Tab-separated table of C-alpha atoms in Angstrom:
chain	number	residue	atom	x	y	z
A	278	MET	CA	-4.945	6.595	1.046
A	279	LEU	CA	-8.352	4.936	1.399
A	280	VAL	CA	-10.710	7.906	1.500
A	281	SER	CA	-11.863	7.176	-2.066
A	282	VAL	CA	-13.800	4.239	-0.602
A	283	PHE	CA	-16.250	6.895	0.585
A	284	THR	CA	-15.663	9.943	-1.619
A	285	GLY	CA	-15.820	7.775	-4.754
A	286	ALA	CA	-18.677	5.503	-3.655
A	287	VAL	CA	-21.480	4.815	-6.163
A	288	PRO	CA	-24.914	5.165	-4.523
A	289	PRO	CA	-27.981	3.466	-6.043
A	290	HIS	CA	-29.178	5.611	-8.936
A	291	LEU	CA	-31.849	5.775	-11.618
A	292	CYS	CA	-32.204	7.726	-14.809
A	293	HIS	CA	-34.691	10.553	-14.144
A	294	SER	CA	-37.034	9.115	-16.733
A	295	SER	CA	-36.950	5.597	-15.255
A	296	GLY	CA	-39.102	6.252	-12.243
A	297	GLY	CA	-40.003	8.715	-9.540
A	298	PRO	CA	-38.643	9.052	-6.003
A	299	GLN	CA	-40.457	5.873	-4.985
A	300	ALA	CA	-38.158	3.877	-7.237
A	301	PHE	CA	-35.356	4.338	-4.726
A	302	LEU	CA	-37.300	2.422	-2.110
A	303	ASN	CA	-36.181	-0.738	-3.915
A	304	PHE	CA	-32.528	0.170	-3.443
A	305	THR	CA	-30.388	-0.149	-0.342
A	306	PHE	CA	-26.652	0.332	-0.490
A	307	SER	CA	-26.240	-2.511	1.968
A	308	SER	CA	-27.641	-4.860	-0.675
A	309	PRO	CA	-25.795	-4.192	-3.917
A	310	ALA	CA	-27.346	-7.276	-5.472
A	311	SER	CA	-30.594	-5.354	-5.860
A	312	LEU	CA	-28.692	-2.608	-7.617
A	313	TYR	CA	-27.183	-5.033	-10.126
A	314	GLY	CA	-30.642	-6.382	-10.828
A	315	GLN	CA	-31.869	-2.902	-11.779
A	316	SER	CA	-28.666	-1.694	-13.471
A	317	GLU	CA	-30.401	-1.339	-16.830
A	318	LEU	CA	-32.856	1.178	-15.371
A	319	SER	CA	-29.942	3.334	-14.222
A	320	CYS	CA	-28.392	3.690	-17.666
A	321	THR	CA	-31.232	3.380	-20.192
A	322	VAL	CA	-34.827	4.505	-20.650
A	323	PRO	CA	-37.520	2.292	-22.196
A	324	LEU	CA	-38.967	3.948	-25.289
A	325	ASN	CA	-42.371	2.443	-24.553
A	326	LEU	CA	-43.138	4.203	-21.283
A	327	SER	CA	-46.764	3.092	-21.209
A	328	GLY	CA	-47.495	-0.115	-19.382
A	329	ASP	CA	-45.203	-2.197	-17.248
A	330	ALA	CA	-42.930	-3.578	-19.951
A	331	GLY	CA	-39.425	-4.201	-18.731
A	332	LEU	CA	-36.179	-3.576	-20.474
A	333	GLY	CA	-35.179	-7.158	-20.721
A	334	ASP	CA	-38.123	-8.503	-22.771
A	335	GLY	CA	-37.215	-7.140	-26.183
A	336	HIS	CA	-38.635	-3.616	-25.831
A	337	PRO	CA	-36.421	-0.878	-27.311
A	338	SER	CA	-34.587	1.544	-25.058
A	339	GLU	CA	-32.307	4.545	-25.331
A	340	LYS	CA	-29.459	6.019	-23.297
A	341	CYS	CA	-30.281	8.188	-20.334
A	342	GLN	CA	-30.408	11.823	-21.451
A	343	GLY	CA	-32.054	13.571	-18.534
A	344	GLY	CA	-29.472	12.917	-15.832
A	345	TRP	CA	-29.680	10.694	-12.783
A	346	GLY	CA	-31.241	10.714	-9.384
A	347	TYR	CA	-29.158	9.284	-6.545
A	348	SER	CA	-30.139	7.699	-3.289
A	349	THR	CA	-29.064	9.767	-0.263
A	350	GLU	CA	-29.691	6.944	2.180
A	351	THR	CA	-25.970	6.399	2.808
A	352	PHE	CA	-24.155	9.394	1.277
A	353	GLN	CA	-25.169	13.027	1.004
A	354	SER	CA	-22.800	13.427	-1.928
A	355	THR	CA	-19.796	11.761	-3.564
A	356	ILE	CA	-17.699	12.650	-6.582
A	357	VAL	CA	-19.912	10.184	-8.476
A	358	THR	CA	-23.137	12.007	-7.668
A	359	GLU	CA	-21.625	15.449	-8.265
A	360	TRP	CA	-20.068	14.692	-11.660
A	361	ASP	CA	-22.341	11.802	-12.779
A	362	LEU	CA	-19.577	9.200	-12.967
A	363	VAL	CA	-21.968	6.369	-13.792
A	364	CYS	CA	-22.883	4.232	-16.783
A	365	GLU	CA	-20.624	5.231	-19.691
A	366	ASP	CA	-18.498	7.427	-17.403
A	367	ALA	CA	-18.221	4.861	-14.584
A	368	SER	CA	-14.721	3.901	-15.682
A	369	LEU	CA	-13.561	7.469	-14.943
A	370	ASN	CA	-14.055	6.784	-11.243
A	371	ASN	CA	-11.748	3.763	-11.392
A	372	MET	CA	-9.310	5.742	-13.514
A	373	GLY	CA	-9.205	8.427	-10.818
A	374	SER	CA	-8.171	5.833	-8.223
A	375	SER	CA	-5.525	4.462	-10.585
A	376	VAL	CA	-4.145	7.962	-11.219
A	377	TYR	CA	-3.862	8.392	-7.454
A	378	MET	CA	-2.019	5.068	-7.156
A	379	PHE	CA	0.242	6.130	-10.013
A	380	GLY	CA	1.041	9.171	-7.869
A	381	LEU	CA	2.263	6.770	-5.188
A	382	LEU	CA	4.557	5.149	-7.750
A	383	VAL	CA	5.930	8.487	-8.958
A	384	GLY	CA	6.388	9.685	-5.382
A	385	ALA	CA	8.302	6.547	-4.418
A	386	VAL	CA	10.709	6.993	-7.318
A	387	VAL	CA	11.124	10.782	-7.138
A	388	PHE	CA	11.192	11.350	-3.406
A	389	GLY	CA	13.198	8.207	-2.719
A	390	SER	CA	15.923	9.595	-4.956
A	391	LEU	CA	15.640	13.114	-3.528
A	392	ALA	CA	15.826	11.768	0.024
A	393	ASP	CA	19.055	9.946	-0.813
A	394	LYS	CA	20.435	13.202	-2.214
A	395	TYR	CA	19.125	15.858	0.173
A	396	GLY	CA	18.186	13.909	3.304
A	397	ARG	CA	15.088	12.358	4.877
A	398	ARG	CA	14.053	15.301	7.044
A	399	ILE	CA	13.680	17.971	4.356
A	400	VAL	CA	11.809	15.580	2.030
A	401	ILE	CA	9.367	14.585	4.785
A	402	LEU	CA	8.662	18.217	5.676
A	403	PHE	CA	8.209	19.155	2.014
A	404	ASN	CA	5.785	16.275	1.426
A	405	LEU	CA	3.771	17.036	4.551
A	406	ALA	CA	3.235	20.524	3.151
A	407	ILE	CA	2.242	19.183	-0.291
A	408	GLN	CA	-0.121	16.684	1.297
A	409	ALA	CA	-1.950	19.357	3.299
A	410	VAL	CA	-2.112	21.992	0.538
A	411	PHE	CA	-3.206	19.729	-2.320
A	412	GLY	CA	-5.469	17.657	-0.058
A	413	VAL	CA	-7.383	20.778	0.986
A	414	GLY	CA	-7.354	21.943	-2.640
A	415	ALA	CA	-9.028	18.676	-3.724
A	416	ALA	CA	-11.972	19.519	-1.450
A	417	PHE	CA	-12.641	22.608	-3.600
A	418	ALA	CA	-11.986	21.043	-7.027
A	419	PRO	CA	-14.312	22.586	-9.657
A	420	ASN	CA	-14.392	19.474	-11.859
A	421	PHE	CA	-13.326	15.843	-11.924
A	422	TYR	CA	-10.120	16.375	-13.899
A	423	VAL	CA	-8.807	19.018	-11.516
A	424	TYR	CA	-9.777	16.715	-8.661
A	425	ILE	CA	-7.748	13.736	-9.944
A	426	ALA	CA	-4.783	16.031	-10.703
A	427	LEU	CA	-4.811	17.228	-7.100
A	428	ARG	CA	-5.250	13.683	-5.828
A	429	PHE	CA	-2.273	12.639	-7.935
A	430	MET	CA	-0.156	15.214	-6.092
A	431	VAL	CA	-1.519	13.965	-2.764
A	432	GLY	CA	-0.497	10.441	-3.804
A	433	THR	CA	3.074	11.497	-4.569
A	434	SER	CA	3.324	13.276	-1.215
A	435	ILE	CA	1.895	10.378	0.795
A	436	SER	CA	4.405	8.028	-0.788
A	437	GLY	CA	7.196	10.472	0.088
A	438	VAL	CA	6.016	10.755	3.694
A	439	ILE	CA	5.412	7.050	4.363
A	440	MET	CA	8.619	5.837	2.763
A	441	ASN	CA	10.974	8.405	4.258
A	442	ALA	CA	9.343	8.497	7.685
A	443	PHE	CA	9.854	4.748	7.869
A	444	VAL	CA	13.439	5.128	6.687
A	445	LEU	CA	14.149	7.842	9.242
A	446	GLY	CA	12.520	5.833	12.021
A	447	THR	CA	14.425	2.637	11.326
A	448	GLU	CA	17.711	4.494	10.877
A	449	TRP	CA	17.313	5.741	14.434
A	450	THR	CA	16.290	2.308	15.763
A	451	GLY	CA	18.639	-0.319	17.175
A	452	SER	CA	19.031	-3.439	15.058
A	453	LYS	CA	17.540	-5.792	17.665
A	454	GLN	CA	14.320	-3.784	17.901
A	455	ARG	CA	13.999	-2.939	14.207
A	456	MET	CA	11.461	-5.629	13.287
A	457	LEU	CA	9.307	-4.685	16.274
A	458	ALA	CA	9.611	-0.999	15.402
A	459	GLY	CA	8.476	-1.756	11.871
A	460	ILE	CA	5.397	-3.615	13.085
A	461	ILE	CA	4.538	-0.808	15.520
A	462	THR	CA	4.809	1.674	12.669
A	463	ASP	CA	2.392	-0.485	10.674
A	464	TYR	CA	-0.061	-0.420	13.580
A	465	PHE	CA	-0.573	3.292	13.074
A	466	PHE	CA	-1.653	2.645	9.505
A	467	GLY	CA	-4.279	0.330	11.001
A	468	VAL	CA	-5.323	2.997	13.504
A	469	GLY	CA	-5.836	5.454	10.649
A	470	TYR	CA	-7.778	2.762	8.785
A	471	ILE	CA	-10.187	2.415	11.724
A	472	LEU	CA	-10.508	6.156	12.391
A	473	LEU	CA	-11.375	6.811	8.747
A	474	ALA	CA	-14.484	4.642	9.146
A	475	GLY	CA	-15.632	6.796	12.070
A	476	VAL	CA	-14.886	10.131	10.418
A	477	ALA	CA	-16.605	9.063	7.175
A	478	TYR	CA	-19.637	7.849	9.155
A	479	LEU	CA	-20.015	11.275	10.756
A	480	ILE	CA	-19.324	13.270	7.565
A	481	ARG	CA	-21.386	12.074	4.594
A	482	ASP	CA	-20.537	14.920	2.191
A	483	TRP	CA	-17.414	14.149	0.131
A	484	ARG	CA	-16.024	17.716	0.088
A	485	LYS	CA	-16.348	18.099	3.856
A	486	LEU	CA	-14.795	14.660	4.376
A	487	GLN	CA	-11.865	15.483	2.088
A	488	LEU	CA	-11.366	18.729	4.005
A	489	ALA	CA	-11.639	16.996	7.383
A	490	ILE	CA	-8.858	14.497	6.618
A	491	SER	CA	-6.594	17.046	4.891
A	492	ALA	CA	-6.738	20.247	6.947
A	493	PRO	CA	-5.209	18.670	10.102
A	494	GLY	CA	-2.076	18.162	8.003
A	495	PHE	CA	-1.185	21.792	8.677
A	496	LEU	CA	-0.647	20.847	12.343
A	497	PHE	CA	2.516	19.039	11.248
A	498	ILE	CA	4.205	22.414	10.887
A	499	PHE	CA	5.618	21.835	14.379
A	500	TYR	CA	7.722	18.986	12.895
A	501	ILE	CA	10.088	21.709	11.691
A	502	TRP	CA	11.315	21.975	15.276
A	503	VAL	CA	11.125	18.331	16.414
A	504	LEU	CA	11.951	16.103	13.422
A	505	PRO	CA	15.639	15.064	13.487
A	506	LYS	CA	17.929	14.443	10.552
A	507	SER	CA	19.222	10.943	9.899
A	508	ALA	CA	22.652	10.388	11.408
A	509	ARG	CA	23.215	7.433	9.073
A	510	TRP	CA	22.475	9.573	6.012
A	511	LEU	CA	24.767	12.335	7.257
A	512	MET	CA	27.529	9.806	7.834
A	513	ALA	CA	27.106	8.249	4.394
A	514	ASN	CA	27.297	11.718	2.803
A	515	ASP	CA	30.549	12.608	4.557
A	516	ARG	CA	28.918	14.997	7.028
A	517	LYS	CA	30.372	13.157	9.997
A	518	GLU	CA	30.521	16.083	12.419
A	519	GLU	CA	26.778	16.759	12.076
A	520	ALA	CA	26.057	13.039	12.370
A	521	TRP	CA	28.061	12.556	15.518
A	522	GLU	CA	26.593	15.645	17.105
A	523	LEU	CA	23.161	14.032	16.727
A	524	ILE	CA	24.441	10.638	17.905
A	525	ARG	CA	26.080	12.173	20.989
A	526	LYS	CA	22.826	13.934	21.797
A	527	ALA	CA	20.906	10.656	21.476
A	528	ALA	CA	23.511	8.828	23.556
A	529	GLN	CA	23.332	11.511	26.228
A	530	ILE	CA	19.534	11.200	26.446
A	531	ASN	CA	19.775	7.389	26.566
A	532	GLY	CA	22.629	7.401	29.053
A	533	LYS	CA	24.883	5.376	26.704
A	534	PRO	CA	28.478	6.622	26.481
A	535	LEU	CA	30.250	6.592	23.108
A	536	THR	CA	33.855	5.672	22.417
A	537	LYS	CA	36.224	6.709	19.639
A	538	ASP	CA	36.531	3.070	18.557
A	539	LEU	CA	32.792	2.877	17.952
A	540	GLU	CA	32.966	6.028	15.829
A	541	MET	CA	35.752	4.666	13.650
A	542	CYS	CA	33.961	1.324	13.237
A	543	GLN	CA	30.800	3.075	12.080
A	544	VAL	CA	32.671	5.198	9.528
A	545	TYR	CA	34.422	2.085	8.170
A	546	ARG	CA	31.145	0.215	7.744
A	547	VAL	CA	29.525	3.100	5.856
A	548	GLU	CA	32.499	3.390	3.513
A	549	LYS	CA	32.540	-0.369	2.865
A	550	LYS	CA	28.830	-0.368	2.032
A	551	ASN	CA	29.232	2.504	-0.403
A	552	GLU	CA	32.193	0.759	-2.025
A	553	VAL	CA	30.206	-2.455	-2.522
A	554	LYS	CA	27.190	-0.690	-4.037
A	555	LYS	CA	29.207	0.881	-6.833
A	556	LYS	CA	30.203	-2.467	-8.315
A	557	HIS	CA	26.759	-3.889	-9.082
A	558	SER	CA	23.548	-2.904	-10.870
A	559	PHE	CA	20.005	-4.158	-11.310
A	560	ILE	CA	21.187	-6.289	-14.267
A	561	ASP	CA	22.779	-8.620	-11.731
A	562	LEU	CA	19.298	-9.487	-10.454
A	563	VAL	CA	18.582	-11.487	-13.614
A	564	ARG	CA	22.052	-12.276	-14.957
A	565	THR	CA	22.423	-15.706	-13.344
A	566	SER	CA	19.925	-18.575	-13.171
A	567	LYS	CA	19.120	-18.869	-9.447
A	568	MET	CA	19.244	-15.127	-8.916
A	569	ARG	CA	16.903	-14.631	-11.859
A	570	LYS	CA	14.442	-17.210	-10.507
A	571	HIS	CA	14.450	-15.712	-7.019
A	572	SER	CA	14.154	-12.145	-8.297
A	573	LEU	CA	11.211	-12.786	-10.623
A	574	ILE	CA	9.305	-14.688	-7.931
A	575	VAL	CA	9.892	-11.963	-5.336
A	576	PHE	CA	8.818	-9.264	-7.820
A	577	TYR	CA	5.618	-11.200	-8.510
A	578	LEU	CA	4.945	-11.548	-4.762
A	579	TRP	CA	5.301	-7.778	-4.307
A	580	PHE	CA	2.915	-7.165	-7.209
A	581	THR	CA	0.314	-9.698	-6.031
A	582	ASN	CA	0.299	-8.609	-2.401
A	583	VAL	CA	-0.369	-4.969	-3.208
A	584	LEU	CA	-2.801	-5.736	-6.050
A	585	VAL	CA	-5.013	-7.844	-3.783
A	586	TYR	CA	-4.539	-5.659	-0.687
A	587	TYR	CA	-5.838	-2.547	-2.419
A	588	GLY	CA	-8.248	-4.550	-4.553
A	589	LEU	CA	-10.006	-5.569	-1.332
A	590	SER	CA	-9.491	-2.298	0.540
A	591	LEU	CA	-10.838	0.025	-2.155
A	592	ASN	CA	-13.923	-2.021	-3.045
A	593	ILE	CA	-15.474	-2.962	0.278
A	594	SER	CA	-18.980	-1.998	-0.891
A	595	ASP	CA	-19.036	-5.145	-3.048
A	596	PHE	CA	-19.310	-7.444	-0.034
A	597	GLY	CA	-22.859	-6.395	0.839
A	598	MET	CA	-22.613	-5.232	4.459
A	599	ASN	CA	-22.780	-1.661	5.681
A	600	ILE	CA	-19.804	0.137	4.151
A	601	TYR	CA	-18.756	1.852	7.408
A	602	LEU	CA	-18.915	-1.363	9.422
A	603	THR	CA	-16.934	-3.203	6.747
A	604	GLN	CA	-14.283	-0.479	6.762
A	605	LEU	CA	-14.038	-0.757	10.562
A	606	ILE	CA	-13.721	-4.561	10.414
A	607	PHE	CA	-11.068	-4.401	7.714
A	608	GLY	CA	-9.156	-1.893	9.827
A	609	LEU	CA	-9.374	-4.067	12.932
A	610	VAL	CA	-8.095	-7.062	10.950
A	611	GLU	CA	-4.867	-5.155	10.274
A	612	MET	CA	-3.807	-5.402	13.924
A	613	PRO	CA	-3.748	-9.196	14.489
A	614	ALA	CA	-2.533	-9.761	10.916
A	615	ARG	CA	0.568	-7.659	11.530
A	616	THR	CA	1.049	-8.987	15.069
A	617	ILE	CA	1.012	-12.662	14.110
A	618	THR	CA	3.982	-12.160	11.794
A	619	LEU	CA	6.142	-11.395	14.845
A	620	PHE	CA	5.670	-15.001	15.956
A	621	THR	CA	5.702	-16.824	12.608
A	622	LEU	CA	8.673	-15.042	11.009
A	623	ASN	CA	11.169	-16.333	13.540
A	624	ARG	CA	10.157	-19.911	12.740
A	625	SER	CA	10.034	-19.740	8.949
A	626	ARG	CA	9.985	-16.930	6.416
A	627	LYS	CA	9.138	-19.281	3.573
A	628	PHE	CA	6.268	-21.161	5.231
A	629	SER	CA	4.840	-17.932	6.659
A	630	GLN	CA	4.748	-16.301	3.230
A	631	LEU	CA	3.322	-19.420	1.606
A	632	ALA	CA	0.656	-20.027	4.259
A	633	PHE	CA	-0.716	-16.487	4.455
A	634	LEU	CA	-0.878	-16.173	0.665
A	635	ALA	CA	-2.774	-19.467	0.531
A	636	VAL	CA	-5.205	-18.344	3.262
A	637	GLY	CA	-5.822	-14.993	1.585
A	638	GLY	CA	-6.253	-16.427	-1.903
A	639	THR	CA	-8.500	-19.305	-0.834
A	640	ALA	CA	-10.799	-17.026	1.188
A	641	CYS	CA	-11.157	-14.576	-1.715
A	642	LEU	CA	-11.904	-17.414	-4.120
A	643	LEU	CA	-14.581	-18.868	-1.837
A	644	THR	CA	-16.557	-15.602	-1.878
A	645	ILE	CA	-17.665	-16.274	-5.473
A	646	PHE	CA	-19.599	-19.363	-4.314
A	647	VAL	CA	-21.562	-17.473	-1.649
A	648	PRO	CA	-25.032	-16.238	-2.721
A	649	SER	CA	-25.393	-12.433	-2.760
A	650	ASP	CA	-28.037	-12.436	-0.016
A	651	LEU	CA	-25.617	-14.121	2.419
A	652	TYR	CA	-23.569	-10.948	2.655
A	653	VAL	CA	-22.376	-11.629	6.236
A	654	ILE	CA	-20.636	-14.841	5.133
A	655	LYS	CA	-19.262	-13.013	2.097
A	656	THR	CA	-17.816	-10.280	4.313
A	657	VAL	CA	-16.319	-12.795	6.765
A	658	LEU	CA	-14.531	-14.558	3.908
A	659	ALA	CA	-13.312	-11.225	2.547
A	660	MET	CA	-12.096	-10.347	6.045
A	661	ILE	CA	-10.123	-13.615	6.217
A	662	GLY	CA	-8.709	-12.832	2.788
A	663	LYS	CA	-7.697	-9.371	3.972
A	664	PHE	CA	-6.082	-10.912	7.059
A	665	GLY	CA	-3.975	-13.279	4.964
A	666	ILE	CA	-2.891	-10.651	2.454
A	667	THR	CA	-2.063	-8.075	5.140
A	668	ALA	CA	0.149	-10.582	6.961
A	669	SER	CA	1.752	-11.645	3.681
A	670	LEU	CA	2.441	-8.016	2.766
A	671	SER	CA	4.215	-7.485	6.088
A	672	ILE	CA	6.337	-10.600	5.533
A	673	ILE	CA	7.457	-9.797	1.994
A	674	TYR	CA	9.418	-6.775	3.268
A	675	VAL	CA	11.619	-8.930	5.478
A	676	TYR	CA	11.701	-12.016	3.273
A	677	SER	CA	12.736	-10.244	0.084
A	678	ALA	CA	15.474	-8.344	1.930
A	679	GLU	CA	16.946	-11.682	2.987
A	680	VAL	CA	16.594	-13.398	-0.395
A	681	PHE	CA	18.662	-10.755	-2.203
A	682	PRO	CA	22.422	-10.761	-1.507
A	683	THR	CA	24.005	-7.704	0.066
A	684	VAL	CA	25.633	-6.450	-3.128
A	685	ILE	CA	22.284	-6.002	-4.923
A	686	ARG	CA	19.840	-5.875	-2.017
A	687	GLN	CA	18.970	-2.196	-2.493
A	688	ASN	CA	18.349	-2.720	-6.215
A	689	GLY	CA	16.165	-5.740	-5.533
A	690	ILE	CA	13.996	-3.985	-2.955
A	691	GLY	CA	13.718	-0.909	-5.177
A	692	ILE	CA	12.423	-2.854	-8.193
A	693	GLY	CA	10.179	-4.912	-5.911
A	694	SER	CA	8.625	-1.693	-4.615
A	695	MET	CA	7.999	-0.540	-8.188
A	696	CYS	CA	6.243	-3.835	-8.945
A	697	ALA	CA	4.150	-3.296	-5.818
A	698	ARG	CA	3.108	0.188	-6.954
A	699	THR	CA	2.193	-1.227	-10.348
A	700	GLY	CA	-0.170	-3.587	-8.539
A	701	GLY	CA	-1.614	-0.583	-6.738
A	702	VAL	CA	-2.241	1.214	-10.035
A	703	LEU	CA	-4.037	-1.817	-11.498
A	704	ALA	CA	-6.093	-2.595	-8.375
A	705	PRO	CA	-8.882	-0.033	-9.032
A	706	MET	CA	-9.002	-0.951	-12.735
A	707	MET	CA	-9.424	-4.614	-11.818
A	708	TYR	CA	-13.055	-3.948	-10.928
A	709	LEU	CA	-13.861	-2.940	-14.495
A	710	LEU	CA	-13.785	-6.700	-15.123
A	711	ARG	CA	-17.228	-6.861	-13.526
A	712	ARG	CA	-18.586	-5.929	-16.940
A	713	LEU	CA	-17.401	-9.320	-18.174
A	714	ASN	CA	-18.410	-11.251	-15.074
A	715	PRO	CA	-19.474	-10.011	-11.602
A	716	HIS	CA	-17.144	-12.553	-9.972
A	717	ALA	CA	-14.070	-11.763	-12.097
A	718	PRO	CA	-12.355	-9.377	-9.600
A	719	MET	CA	-12.575	-11.831	-6.708
A	720	VAL	CA	-11.431	-14.711	-8.925
A	721	LEU	CA	-8.354	-12.635	-9.701
A	722	CYS	CA	-7.899	-11.798	-6.001
A	723	GLY	CA	-7.991	-15.531	-5.279
A	724	LEU	CA	-5.896	-17.001	-8.070
A	725	CYS	CA	-3.011	-14.486	-7.955
A	726	PRO	CA	-2.121	-15.193	-4.285
A	727	LEU	CA	-2.523	-18.954	-4.780
A	728	LEU	CA	-0.066	-18.821	-7.679
A	729	GLY	CA	2.260	-16.767	-5.475
A	730	SER	CA	1.941	-19.349	-2.721
A	731	ALA	CA	2.994	-22.099	-5.114
A	732	LEU	CA	5.926	-20.052	-6.435
A	733	THR	CA	7.124	-19.423	-2.879
A	734	LEU	CA	8.026	-23.126	-2.719
A	735	LEU	CA	10.858	-22.311	-5.124
A	736	LEU	CA	12.397	-19.718	-2.805
A	737	PRO	CA	15.002	-20.564	-0.147
A	738	GLU	CA	14.331	-20.546	3.586
A	739	THR	CA	16.121	-17.591	5.204
A	740	ALA	CA	14.990	-17.746	8.850
A	741	ASN	CA	17.888	-18.113	11.307
A	742	LYS	CA	20.363	-18.460	8.441
A	743	PRO	CA	23.255	-16.215	7.444
A	744	LEU	CA	22.400	-13.681	4.781
A	745	PRO	CA	24.030	-14.042	1.354
A	746	ASP	CA	26.631	-11.361	0.689
A	747	THR	CA	27.355	-12.043	-2.968
A	748	ILE	CA	25.668	-13.476	-6.045
A	749	GLU	CA	28.047	-16.432	-5.740
A	750	ASP	CA	26.507	-17.211	-2.342
A	751	VAL	CA	23.099	-17.500	-3.988
A	752	GLU	CA	24.307	-19.535	-6.947
A	753	GLY	CA	26.136	-21.985	-4.677
A	754	SER	CA	29.732	-21.545	-5.769
A	755	PRO	CA	32.590	-23.106	-3.736
A	756	ARG	CA	33.237	-19.824	-1.967
A	757	SER	CA	29.661	-19.644	-0.661
A	758	GLU	CA	30.460	-21.356	2.620
A	759	GLU	CA	33.260	-18.938	3.291
A	760	HIS	CA	31.013	-15.947	2.653
A	761	SER	CA	28.205	-17.474	4.670
A	762	GLY	CA	30.474	-17.824	7.634
A	763	VAL	CA	31.438	-14.184	7.383
A	764	SER	CA	27.823	-13.129	7.039
A	765	GLU	CA	26.791	-14.935	10.176
A	766	SER	CA	29.206	-13.046	12.341
A	767	SER	CA	29.112	-9.740	10.506
A	768	PRO	CA	27.775	-6.928	12.699
A	769	GLY	CA	26.202	-5.225	9.731
A	770	ARG	CA	23.856	-8.001	8.623
A	771	THR	CA	20.797	-6.971	10.580
A	772	ASP	CA	21.314	-3.361	9.569
A	773	ASP	CA	21.224	-4.432	5.936
A	774	VAL	CA	17.851	-6.095	6.424
A	775	GLY	CA	16.417	-3.069	8.174
A	776	SER	CA	17.676	-0.522	5.694
A	777	SER	CA	16.602	-2.680	2.756
A	778	ARG	CA	13.054	-2.925	4.018
A	779	THR	CA	12.756	0.827	4.261
A	780	ASP	CA	13.635	1.301	0.605
């Protein structure tokens, strides 16, 4: 997901007519401020080439016609250096990242629906194959447009794998351990984050790097023999014999005997859930006043978390330190950020969400006041911002699942996920705002979470409280207390939270 940090990096560059090889001695990728100071030399050529007249003192200039020379100090090649995605074509690079993120959105919608229809296992296997084939194909792309088309397909497949692997994992996990299982699953995203920094450091050519991260995908062919189906999905689709064959096998391995009463209880719960779902739609999310307020705030929180998360993750070169070290630090930050939520969530969902958004937004906003030469301080603040947003992103899964009542919980999480993917699509484009002001992207990364933090005050506290079953529970009708009492003792409540998060 984050390889474009390296394959799409923009090395220091000069128009061929702007200076010889010695000109690059003034550029270091670890100090992008120097690059901004010479940006005019990279895109235009002074018409008066005699003397030392600069471009900024009224002398005429013209667009670069002879191509560019790129520094190879940090990268041997990137898609930018190969296809000259600089100056007037610089926005194409951001567009490529947005197209990839749009692939994630399409994949979430398409493969989420297909998984509900045909099962988690077959969709995961299919997407693993797509990911490997199109990922390797991207390493041999003949031009930029073929490259982004292939990356789009990789994006759809990654979304299909992540979403359905998480669903399958949680559907096989006991309710008491589900939150812990979710955090452990997130850890592996952090591990991949860290490993990418090492692999990219060793492989500086973008095609070889793309191949190195994609070809190992073919090793997942052995999942055909080891990946189980989802017993819950089989049960919900009236394939009870297959489901209970898998459950008996799991029970046998775990040494937990099953009874006929347990089987009948499980069937009843699945049928009741299906019956409830048929009576409501996404319109109910905004039909009543409190539900509308809660829904719109939660949708904004999804959008903001993902916008800022990928806004920081995909643009680490802006912070001034070595790009590989920054990637490693940002990966390491993922671990404590996800771990701390295990301790704060049990105390307060609302305060946890509010506090981490405030920390992330404030840290991002403070970076604009740090001089460019103090890049270590800038990176530390960005790291704190990443910490806050990563923790907040982990919390919003659980919090939003508890804010929505049971009857429309799946719809709420589904639309929230779409808002999140929209934030992902806009995150790369956000950095085009640098043309207006160099600080604009980080101002946006600071203000959006702070607004979200303030809006969180309007949401209810859900920690250690019974989940709402109906819209009436949320709106506070007389029958709310009765439903709340049922919710507290209902054996299916925790399952609802877990299954909602996975969607």
